[in-house]
Each structure stands twice: as structure tokens, then as C-alpha cells.
Amino acid sequence: MDAVALRVLCLGFPGAFEDFPFGPETSVFKVRAAVSGELRAKMFALSAMDEADFSVSLKCEPVLAQQLRAAHPEITGAWHLNKTHWNGVRLDGSLPDSMIRDMVEDSYDLVVATLSRRQQEQLGWARLAEGGQA
């Protein structure tokens, strides 16, 4: 997966947008729903988008994070983030794109799950239709 594909993937989720709070060289992908009085944006992916050292930080359930790190040397605790909840994923072609897409989607879902039910409904979050927790 290259930087363009990662950007397209991250921006393809409802309510997703790209922000640059750490400067123009670091893309932070956030989700927000504009429900009256509840405007909050939360990060679900962060990447320097540097093809020479391309990686992305993604939120992950703690048990799964440990399992992924044990199974794949390309996955470590995310730099400068809570390593219990965030993985750093090296995007050097070693991991299949389908696995990366799944990890990005899981990160998005974990973040959206922390939003209010009204915000989730505004986003049309698929997990609501599946009976997911809010």
C-alpha cells in the first residue's frame, strides 16, 4: 500500500477528514459527526506519509494488538502513542493490503464506537445496523 492508497482508504469512511496538527508532513486522519452541541473529532490513523519510511499508527484492541505484534515484525507499539491501544504498522509491502485495510477499518470502528449514538447514526455507522454497542 502506498501513501495515495492509504489516504484514499482513510478518507473513504463516513465523517473522515485529514488534518495536519503536527505540521504539513504528518497526516492525521480523524472522524467527526456534526451533531448539534457534540462536535468532536477523534483520530483513527496517523502517518508521516514518507515513502522512504512509510508507516501508519492505528488504534487496536489491546489483546489483538499483542497478537499482531507477536505474529508480524512489521507491527510494533506506535511511536509516541499509548502502546496498549495503538500499533505502528510498517507499510513496506510485507503485509497484504487486505490486512492493512482491515486494521484501518478496525481502528475507525473503535474510534466511532466511542462517539455518541446520535453521532454514530449521523455517520450511518454499519455496526449500529449489526446490533453493535454504542
GROMACS .gro file of C-alpha atoms in nm:
model
  134
    1MET     CA    1   0.000   0.000   0.000
    2ASP     CA    2   0.134   0.342  -0.093
    3ALA     CA    3   0.059   0.687   0.052
    4VAL     CA    4  -0.209   0.764  -0.207
    5ALA     CA    5  -0.391   0.436  -0.137
    6LEU     CA    6  -0.372   0.492   0.240
    7ARG     CA    7  -0.513   0.845   0.204
    8VAL     CA    8  -0.798   0.724  -0.022
    9LEU     CA    9  -0.876   0.441   0.221
   10CYS     CA   10  -0.882   0.664   0.529
   11LEU     CA   11  -1.086   0.938   0.364
   12GLY     CA   12  -1.339   0.683   0.235
   13PHE     CA   13  -1.503   0.640   0.576
   14PRO     CA   14  -1.809   0.849   0.666
   15GLY     CA   15  -1.711   1.165   0.855
   16ALA     CA   16  -1.339   1.114   0.790
   17PHE     CA   17  -1.110   1.405   0.715
   18GLU     CA   18  -0.738   1.474   0.703
   19ASP     CA   19  -0.578   1.718   0.945
   20PHE     CA   20  -0.222   1.840   0.998
   21PRO     CA   21  -0.190   1.936   1.368
   22PHE     CA   22   0.177   1.829   1.377
   23GLY     CA   23   0.278   2.012   1.059
   24PRO     CA   24   0.237   1.954   0.686
   25GLU     CA   25   0.450   1.638   0.683
   26THR     CA   26   0.221   1.435   0.912
   27SER     CA   27  -0.130   1.333   0.808
   28VAL     CA   28  -0.376   1.273   1.089
   29PHE     CA   29  -0.699   1.108   0.986
   30LYS     CA   30  -0.993   1.188   1.210
   31VAL     CA   31  -1.365   1.122   1.219
   32ARG     CA   32  -1.634   1.366   1.323
   33ALA     CA   33  -2.008   1.396   1.316
   34ALA     CA   34  -2.164   1.740   1.332
   35VAL     CA   35  -2.445   1.675   1.578
   36SER     CA   36  -2.562   1.995   1.748
   37GLY     CA   37  -2.356   2.054   2.061
   38GLU     CA   38  -2.147   1.740   2.011
   39LEU     CA   39  -1.888   1.838   1.751
   40ARG     CA   40  -1.583   1.628   1.834
   41ALA     CA   41  -1.315   1.493   1.607
   42LYS     CA   42  -1.117   1.185   1.704
   43MET     CA   43  -0.805   1.043   1.545
   44PHE     CA   44  -0.811   0.692   1.396
   45ALA     CA   45  -0.489   0.695   1.188
   46LEU     CA   46  -0.164   0.891   1.179
   47SER     CA   47   0.112   0.872   0.917
   48ALA     CA   48   0.415   1.074   0.808
   49MET     CA   49   0.330   0.957   0.453
   50ASP     CA   50   0.705   0.927   0.389
   51GLU     CA   51   0.762   0.663   0.119
   52ALA     CA   52   1.120   0.614   0.243
   53ASP     CA   53   0.997   0.509   0.589
   54PHE     CA   54   0.626   0.454   0.536
   55SER     CA   55   0.415   0.352   0.835
   56VAL     CA   56   0.081   0.424   0.996
   57SER     CA   57  -0.034   0.427   1.358
   58LEU     CA   58  -0.371   0.263   1.415
   59LYS     CA   59  -0.592   0.206   1.718
   60CYS     CA   60  -0.634  -0.161   1.812
   61GLU     CA   61  -0.795  -0.370   2.084
   62PRO     CA   62  -0.517  -0.448   2.337
   63VAL     CA   63  -0.529  -0.828   2.312
   64LEU     CA   64  -0.535  -0.821   1.933
   65ALA     CA   65  -0.255  -0.562   1.931
   66GLN     CA   66  -0.030  -0.803   2.122
   67GLN     CA   67  -0.122  -1.094   1.893
   68LEU     CA   68  -0.047  -0.892   1.579
   69ARG     CA   69   0.288  -0.774   1.718
   70ALA     CA   70   0.385  -1.131   1.808
   71ALA     CA   71   0.294  -1.260   1.461
   72HIS     CA   72   0.428  -0.978   1.243
   73PRO     CA   73   0.761  -0.797   1.292
   74GLU     CA   74   0.619  -0.509   1.080
   75ILE     CA   75   0.374  -0.431   1.362
   76THR     CA   76   0.501  -0.270   1.683
   77GLY     CA   77   0.374  -0.039   1.953
   78ALA     CA   78   0.302   0.301   1.796
   79TRP     CA   79   0.568   0.564   1.846
   80HIS     CA   80   0.460   0.845   2.084
   81LEU     CA   81   0.116   0.689   2.143
   82ASN     CA   82  -0.025   0.461   2.411
   83LYS     CA   83   0.125   0.127   2.308
   84THR     CA   84  -0.155  -0.064   2.479
   85HIS     CA   85  -0.410   0.075   2.233
   86TRP     CA   86  -0.208   0.183   1.928
   87ASN     CA   87   0.001  -0.019   1.681
   88GLY     CA   88   0.263   0.115   1.446
   89VAL     CA   89   0.240  -0.067   1.113
   90ARG     CA   90   0.532  -0.053   0.869
   91LEU     CA   91   0.397  -0.032   0.514
   92ASP     CA   92   0.688  -0.173   0.317
   93GLY     CA   93   0.489  -0.429   0.117
   94SER     CA   94   0.543  -0.716   0.363
   95LEU     CA   95   0.182  -0.718   0.483
   96PRO     CA   96  -0.106  -0.779   0.240
   97ASP     CA   97  -0.311  -0.471   0.153
   98SER     CA   98  -0.625  -0.655   0.265
   99MET     CA   99  -0.480  -0.692   0.615
  100ILE     CA  100  -0.391  -0.322   0.627
  101ARG     CA  101  -0.741  -0.230   0.510
  102ASP     CA  102  -0.887  -0.447   0.789
  103MET     CA  103  -0.665  -0.282   1.051
  104VAL     CA  104  -0.759   0.068   0.931
  105GLU     CA  105  -1.129  -0.023   0.936
  106ASP     CA  106  -1.095  -0.172   1.286
  107SER     CA  107  -0.924   0.148   1.403
  108TYR     CA  108  -1.205   0.361   1.258
  109ASP     CA  109  -1.469   0.136   1.419
  110LEU     CA  110  -1.300   0.152   1.761
  111VAL     CA  111  -1.299   0.531   1.747
  112VAL     CA  112  -1.656   0.564   1.617
  113ALA     CA  113  -1.771   0.327   1.893
  114THR     CA  114  -1.669   0.597   2.145
  115LEU     CA  115  -1.890   0.863   1.982
  116SER     CA  116  -2.245   0.927   2.098
  117ARG     CA  117  -2.523   0.719   1.947
  118ARG     CA  118  -2.653   1.030   1.767
  119GLN     CA  119  -2.313   1.084   1.609
  120GLN     CA  120  -2.290   0.719   1.509
  121GLU     CA  121  -2.634   0.741   1.350
  122GLN     CA  122  -2.538   1.056   1.160
  123LEU     CA  123  -2.233   0.874   1.024
  124GLY     CA  124  -2.451   0.577   0.923
  125TRP     CA  125  -2.211   0.353   1.113
  126ALA     CA  126  -2.257  -0.005   0.990
  127ARG     CA  127  -2.211  -0.157   1.336
  128LEU     CA  128  -2.537   0.003   1.451
  129ALA     CA  129  -2.726  -0.194   1.185
  130GLU     CA  130  -2.546  -0.507   1.301
  131GLY     CA  131  -2.654  -0.453   1.661
  132GLY     CA  132  -2.315  -0.319   1.775
  133GLN     CA  133  -2.268  -0.147   2.108
  134ALA     CA  134  -2.285   0.230   2.132
   0.00000   0.00000   0.00000
